[in-house]
Coordinates of C-alpha atoms in Angstrom, one line a residue:
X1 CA -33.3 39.2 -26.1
X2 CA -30.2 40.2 -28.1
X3 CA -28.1 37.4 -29.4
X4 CA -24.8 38.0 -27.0
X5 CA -27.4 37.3 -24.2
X6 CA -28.7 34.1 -25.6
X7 CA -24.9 32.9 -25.9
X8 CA -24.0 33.8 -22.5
X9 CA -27.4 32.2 -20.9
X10 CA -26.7 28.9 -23.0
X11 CA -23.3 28.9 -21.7
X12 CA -24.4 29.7 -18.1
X13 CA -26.7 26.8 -18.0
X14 CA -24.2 24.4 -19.5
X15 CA -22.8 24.4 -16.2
X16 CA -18.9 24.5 -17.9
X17 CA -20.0 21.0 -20.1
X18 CA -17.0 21.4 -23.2
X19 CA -19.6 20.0 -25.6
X20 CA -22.6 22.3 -24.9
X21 CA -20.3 25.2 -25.0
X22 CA -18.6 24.4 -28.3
X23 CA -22.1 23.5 -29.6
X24 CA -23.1 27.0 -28.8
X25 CA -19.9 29.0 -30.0
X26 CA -20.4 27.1 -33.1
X27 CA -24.1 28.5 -33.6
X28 CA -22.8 31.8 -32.5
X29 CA -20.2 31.9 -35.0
X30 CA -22.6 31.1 -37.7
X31 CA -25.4 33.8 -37.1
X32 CA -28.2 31.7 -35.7
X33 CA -28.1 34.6 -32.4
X34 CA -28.7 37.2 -35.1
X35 CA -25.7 38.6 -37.1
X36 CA -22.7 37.2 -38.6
X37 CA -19.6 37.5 -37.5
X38 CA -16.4 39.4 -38.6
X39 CA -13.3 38.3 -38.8
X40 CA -12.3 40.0 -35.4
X41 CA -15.9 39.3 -33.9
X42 CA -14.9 35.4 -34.4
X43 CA -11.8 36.1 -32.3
X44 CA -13.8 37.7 -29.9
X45 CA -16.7 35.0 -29.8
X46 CA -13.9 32.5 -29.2
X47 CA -12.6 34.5 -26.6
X48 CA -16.3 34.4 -24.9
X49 CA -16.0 30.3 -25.2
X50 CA -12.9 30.6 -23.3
X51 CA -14.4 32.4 -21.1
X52 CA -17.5 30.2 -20.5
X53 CA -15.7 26.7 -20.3
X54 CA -13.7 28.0 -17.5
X55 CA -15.0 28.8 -14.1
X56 CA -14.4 31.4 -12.2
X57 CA -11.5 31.4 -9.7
X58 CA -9.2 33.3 -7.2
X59 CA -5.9 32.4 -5.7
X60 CA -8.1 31.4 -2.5
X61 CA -10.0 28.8 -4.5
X62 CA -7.5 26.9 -5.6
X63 CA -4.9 27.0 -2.6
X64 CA -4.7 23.2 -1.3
X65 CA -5.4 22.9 2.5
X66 CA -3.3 21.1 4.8
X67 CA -4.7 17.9 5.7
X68 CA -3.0 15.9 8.3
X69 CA -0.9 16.6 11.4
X70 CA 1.7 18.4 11.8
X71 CA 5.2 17.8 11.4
X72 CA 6.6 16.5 14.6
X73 CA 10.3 18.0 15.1
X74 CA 10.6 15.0 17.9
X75 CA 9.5 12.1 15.6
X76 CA 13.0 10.4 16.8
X77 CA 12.7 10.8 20.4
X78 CA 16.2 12.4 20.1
X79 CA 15.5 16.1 20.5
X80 CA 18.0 17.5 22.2
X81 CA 16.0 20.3 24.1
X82 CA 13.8 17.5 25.6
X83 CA 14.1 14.2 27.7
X84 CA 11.9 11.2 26.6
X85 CA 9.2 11.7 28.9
X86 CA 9.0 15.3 27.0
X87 CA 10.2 17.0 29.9
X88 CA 12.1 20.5 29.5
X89 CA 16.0 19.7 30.6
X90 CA 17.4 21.6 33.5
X91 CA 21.1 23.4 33.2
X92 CA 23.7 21.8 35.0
X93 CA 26.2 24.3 33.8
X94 CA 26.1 28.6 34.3
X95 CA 26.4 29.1 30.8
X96 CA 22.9 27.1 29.3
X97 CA 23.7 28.0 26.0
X98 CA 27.2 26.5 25.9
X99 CA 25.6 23.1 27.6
X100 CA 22.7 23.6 25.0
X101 CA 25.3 23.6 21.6
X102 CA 27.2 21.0 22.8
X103 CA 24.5 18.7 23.1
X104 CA 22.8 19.6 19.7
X105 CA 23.5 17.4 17.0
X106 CA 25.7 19.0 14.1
X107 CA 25.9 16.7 11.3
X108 CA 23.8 15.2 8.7
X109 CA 22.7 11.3 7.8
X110 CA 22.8 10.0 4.7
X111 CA 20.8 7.0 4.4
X112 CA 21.0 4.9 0.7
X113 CA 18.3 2.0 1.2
X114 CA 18.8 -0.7 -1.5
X115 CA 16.5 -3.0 -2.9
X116 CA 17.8 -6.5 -3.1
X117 CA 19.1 -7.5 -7.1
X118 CA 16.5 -10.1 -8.5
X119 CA 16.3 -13.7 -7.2
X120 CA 14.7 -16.7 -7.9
X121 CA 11.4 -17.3 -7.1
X122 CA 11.0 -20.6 -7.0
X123 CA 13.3 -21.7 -4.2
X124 CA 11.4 -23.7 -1.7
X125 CA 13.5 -21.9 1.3
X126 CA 15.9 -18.8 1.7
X127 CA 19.1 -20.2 1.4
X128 CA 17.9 -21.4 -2.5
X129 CA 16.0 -17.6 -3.2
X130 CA 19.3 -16.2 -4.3
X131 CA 19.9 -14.1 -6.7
X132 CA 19.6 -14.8 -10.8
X133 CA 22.4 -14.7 -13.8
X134 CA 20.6 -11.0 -14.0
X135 CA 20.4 -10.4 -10.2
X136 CA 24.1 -10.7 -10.1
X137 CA 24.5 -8.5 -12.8
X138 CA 21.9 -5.3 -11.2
X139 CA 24.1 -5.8 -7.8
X140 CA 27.5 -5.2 -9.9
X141 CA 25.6 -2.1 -11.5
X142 CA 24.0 -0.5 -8.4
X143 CA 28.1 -1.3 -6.9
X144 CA 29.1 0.3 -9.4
X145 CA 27.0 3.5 -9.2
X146 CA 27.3 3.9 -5.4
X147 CA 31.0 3.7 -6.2
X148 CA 30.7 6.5 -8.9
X149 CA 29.1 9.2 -6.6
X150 CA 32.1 9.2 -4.5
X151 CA 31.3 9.7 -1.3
X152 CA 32.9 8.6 1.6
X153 CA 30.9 5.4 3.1
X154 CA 30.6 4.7 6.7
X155 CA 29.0 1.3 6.9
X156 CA 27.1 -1.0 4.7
X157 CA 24.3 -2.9 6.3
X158 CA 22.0 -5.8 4.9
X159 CA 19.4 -7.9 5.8
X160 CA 20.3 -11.8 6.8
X161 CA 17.7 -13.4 4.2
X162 CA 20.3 -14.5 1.2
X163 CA 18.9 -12.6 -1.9
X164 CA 19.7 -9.1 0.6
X165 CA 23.0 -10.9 1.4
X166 CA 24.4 -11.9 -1.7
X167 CA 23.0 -8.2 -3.6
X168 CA 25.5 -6.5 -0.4
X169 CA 28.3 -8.5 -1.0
X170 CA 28.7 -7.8 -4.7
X171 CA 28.1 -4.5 -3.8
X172 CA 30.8 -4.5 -1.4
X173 CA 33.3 -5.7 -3.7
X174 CA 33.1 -1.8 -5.0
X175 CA 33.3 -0.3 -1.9
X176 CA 37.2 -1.6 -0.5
X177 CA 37.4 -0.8 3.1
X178 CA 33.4 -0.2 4.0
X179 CA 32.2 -2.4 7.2
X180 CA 30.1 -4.8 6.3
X181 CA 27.5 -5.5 8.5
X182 CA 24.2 -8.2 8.4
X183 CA 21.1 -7.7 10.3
X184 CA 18.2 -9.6 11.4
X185 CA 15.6 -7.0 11.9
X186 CA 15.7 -6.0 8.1
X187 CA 14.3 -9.1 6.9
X188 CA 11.2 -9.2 4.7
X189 CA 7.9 -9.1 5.6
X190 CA 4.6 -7.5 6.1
X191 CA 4.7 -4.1 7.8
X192 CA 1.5 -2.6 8.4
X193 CA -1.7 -3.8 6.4
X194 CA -2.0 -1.7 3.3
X195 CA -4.6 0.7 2.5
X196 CA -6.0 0.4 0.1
X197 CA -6.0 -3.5 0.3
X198 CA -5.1 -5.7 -2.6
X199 CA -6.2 -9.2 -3.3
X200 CA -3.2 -10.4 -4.4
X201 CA -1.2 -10.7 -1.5
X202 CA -3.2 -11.1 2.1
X203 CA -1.1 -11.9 5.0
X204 CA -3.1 -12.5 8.4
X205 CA -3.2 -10.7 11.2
X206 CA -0.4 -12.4 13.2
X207 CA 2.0 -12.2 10.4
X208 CA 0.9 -8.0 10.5
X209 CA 1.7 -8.1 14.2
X210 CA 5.0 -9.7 14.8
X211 CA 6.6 -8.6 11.3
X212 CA 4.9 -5.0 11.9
X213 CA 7.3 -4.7 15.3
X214 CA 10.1 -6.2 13.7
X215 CA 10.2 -4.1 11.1
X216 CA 9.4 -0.9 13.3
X217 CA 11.9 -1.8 15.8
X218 CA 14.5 -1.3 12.3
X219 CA 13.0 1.8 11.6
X220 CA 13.5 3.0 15.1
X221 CA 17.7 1.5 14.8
X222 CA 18.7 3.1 11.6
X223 CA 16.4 6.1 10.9
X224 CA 17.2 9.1 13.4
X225 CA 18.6 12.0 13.2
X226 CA 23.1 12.1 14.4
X227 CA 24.0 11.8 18.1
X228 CA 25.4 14.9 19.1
X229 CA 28.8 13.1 19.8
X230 CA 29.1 12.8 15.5
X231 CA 31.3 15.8 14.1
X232 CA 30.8 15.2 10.0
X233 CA 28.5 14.2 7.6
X234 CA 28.2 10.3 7.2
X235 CA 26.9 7.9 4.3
X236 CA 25.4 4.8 4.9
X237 CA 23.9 2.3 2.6
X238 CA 21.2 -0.5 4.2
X239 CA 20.6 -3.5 1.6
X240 CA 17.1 -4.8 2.6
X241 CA 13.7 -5.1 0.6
X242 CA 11.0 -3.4 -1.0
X243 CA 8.1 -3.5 1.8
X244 CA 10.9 -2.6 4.3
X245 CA 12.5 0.5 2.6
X246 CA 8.5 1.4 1.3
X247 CA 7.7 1.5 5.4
X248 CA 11.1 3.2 6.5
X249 CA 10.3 5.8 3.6
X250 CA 6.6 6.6 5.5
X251 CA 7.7 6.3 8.4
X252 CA 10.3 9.0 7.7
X253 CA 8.5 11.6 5.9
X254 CA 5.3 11.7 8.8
X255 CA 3.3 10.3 5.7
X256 CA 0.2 7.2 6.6
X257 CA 2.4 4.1 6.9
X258 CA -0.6 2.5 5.7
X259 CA 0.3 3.8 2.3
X260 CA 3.4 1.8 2.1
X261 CA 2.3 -0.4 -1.2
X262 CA 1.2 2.3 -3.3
X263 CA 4.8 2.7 -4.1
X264 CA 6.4 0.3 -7.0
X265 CA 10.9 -0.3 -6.4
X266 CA 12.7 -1.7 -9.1
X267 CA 15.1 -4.5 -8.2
X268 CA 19.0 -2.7 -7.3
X269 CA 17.1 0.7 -6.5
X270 CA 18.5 3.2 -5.0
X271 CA 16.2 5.0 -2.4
X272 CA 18.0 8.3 -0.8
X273 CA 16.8 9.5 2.5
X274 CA 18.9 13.0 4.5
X275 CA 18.4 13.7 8.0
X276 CA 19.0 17.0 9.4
X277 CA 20.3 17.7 12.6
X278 CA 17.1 19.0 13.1
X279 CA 15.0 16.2 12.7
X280 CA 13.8 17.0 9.2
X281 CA 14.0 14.3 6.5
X282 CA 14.5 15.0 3.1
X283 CA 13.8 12.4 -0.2
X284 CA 16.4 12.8 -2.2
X285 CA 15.9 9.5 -4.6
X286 CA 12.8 7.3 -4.2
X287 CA 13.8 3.9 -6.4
X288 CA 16.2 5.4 -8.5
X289 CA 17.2 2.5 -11.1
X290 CA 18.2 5.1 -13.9
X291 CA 22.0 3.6 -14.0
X292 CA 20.6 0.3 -15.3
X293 CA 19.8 -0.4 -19.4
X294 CA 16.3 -1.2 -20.0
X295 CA 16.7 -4.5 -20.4
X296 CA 18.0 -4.9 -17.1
X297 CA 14.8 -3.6 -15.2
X298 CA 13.3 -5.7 -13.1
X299 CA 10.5 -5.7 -10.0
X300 CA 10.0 -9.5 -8.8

């Protein structure tokens, strides 16, 4: 058996191992397969290890598949070409097509979901969880930034628990003329039990149930596609909490809500979702915290 053959076997049944291969280039290179090699037959044996380490392929082999279900164009309920029982609608007009564009939606939502600024911890209630020396300071930076982009705010809207509270109204202090707004629904709590679980943090099943529809019922309020009725663009920013805008941003993309914790949000984050007037959501920002210095990074 000539040497080349040897090599090629040995490679074969390394079944792609690095070290086997190497190991075998190495022999090759030195003559133990029968000759010595040149100066160009080293290029060429190293070529071969190439070669050898790396499976065979085509573009068919490596093309992901989809997983999962499709993307649902009426994940909001507020198609406009269908009722809510998913019935066609009928023309009340001669011209269908003129009833049809009026009733489409033409605009686009902008929603910026903030974390809450960092607060303290040890407060035996809400009203005493407010907001550190450095959790006033993150609010007057993420203020500060939303203010910077320049865009034309509709409505700011926060949770009712006090850290959420107290992050929008130093936030709002930068925003002259926005309508500020407080909400119930947004309050913190425990969504949907995580998958994969964690040990750390185990709320029980009635916690899961009556949060988990609270926080739904938010998701269902503030992320939808623009009623028809809306002729521009609008921005609005929703001051809330980490497992809340973790859920919304699931929810929103069609991904496992389930997988809401395997996301991390920095305390002042900003978290930019856009909704077509189609119905399709984009992620613009997930946690974006790259206005703050270093050393003003938090995640409690």
């Amino acid at each position: 058996m000539s040497y080349r053959k040897s090599f090629k076997l040995i490679c074969a049944f390394a079944g792609g191992s690095a070290a086997v291969v190497f190991a075998a280039a190495a022999a090759d290179l030195r003559g133990y397969f029968g000759e010595r090699k040149s100066e160009t037959g080293v290029r060429l044996s190293r070529l071969s290890v190439l070669e050898a380490a790396q499976p065979a392929w085509t573009a068919a082999s490596i093309t992901p598949l989809p997983t999962g279900h499709a993307w649902d164009a009426n994940w909001d309920k507020r198609d406009p070409s269908t009722l809510s029982n998913g019935k066609k609608k009928e023309s009340t007009t001669e011209d269908p097509s003129s009833e049809q564009d009026n009733g489409k939606p033409k605009a686009t939502r902008n929603i910026l979901l903030i974390r809450h600024s960092q607060y303290n911890l040890s407060g035996s209630s809400d009203k005493e969880r407010i907001l550190t020396p450095l959790g006033r300071e993150q609010a007057e930076l993420t203020g500060h930034r939303l203010s910077a982009l320049g865009l034309k705010y509709d409505v700011l809207i926060h949770s009712s628990m006090a850290r959420a509270t107290e992050t929008a109204h130093i936030i709002s202090k930068h925003l002259p003329g926005v309508e500020l707004l407080s909400c119930d629904l947004l309050r913190e709590g425990a969504p949907i039990e995580p998958v994969p679980p964690v040990t750390h943090w185990k709320p029980d099943a009635v916690q899961y149930h009556e949060d988990g529809a609270r926080i739904e019922a938010a998701f269902r309020r503030y992320i939808h596609r623009a009623e028809p009725k809306q002729k521009e663009d609008s921005y609005e920013i929703i001051v809330c909490h980490a497992n809340v805008i973790r859920y919304f941003v699931c929810r929103a993309l069609q991904f496992p809500p389930e997988g809401w914790l395997r996301m991390g949000l920095n305390n002042g984050s900003i978290t930019w979702l856009t909704i077509r007037p189609s119905g399709r959501v984009a992620l613009r920002t997930l946690g974006d915290a790259g206005f703050m210095p270093p050393d003003k990074l938090t995640r409690t």
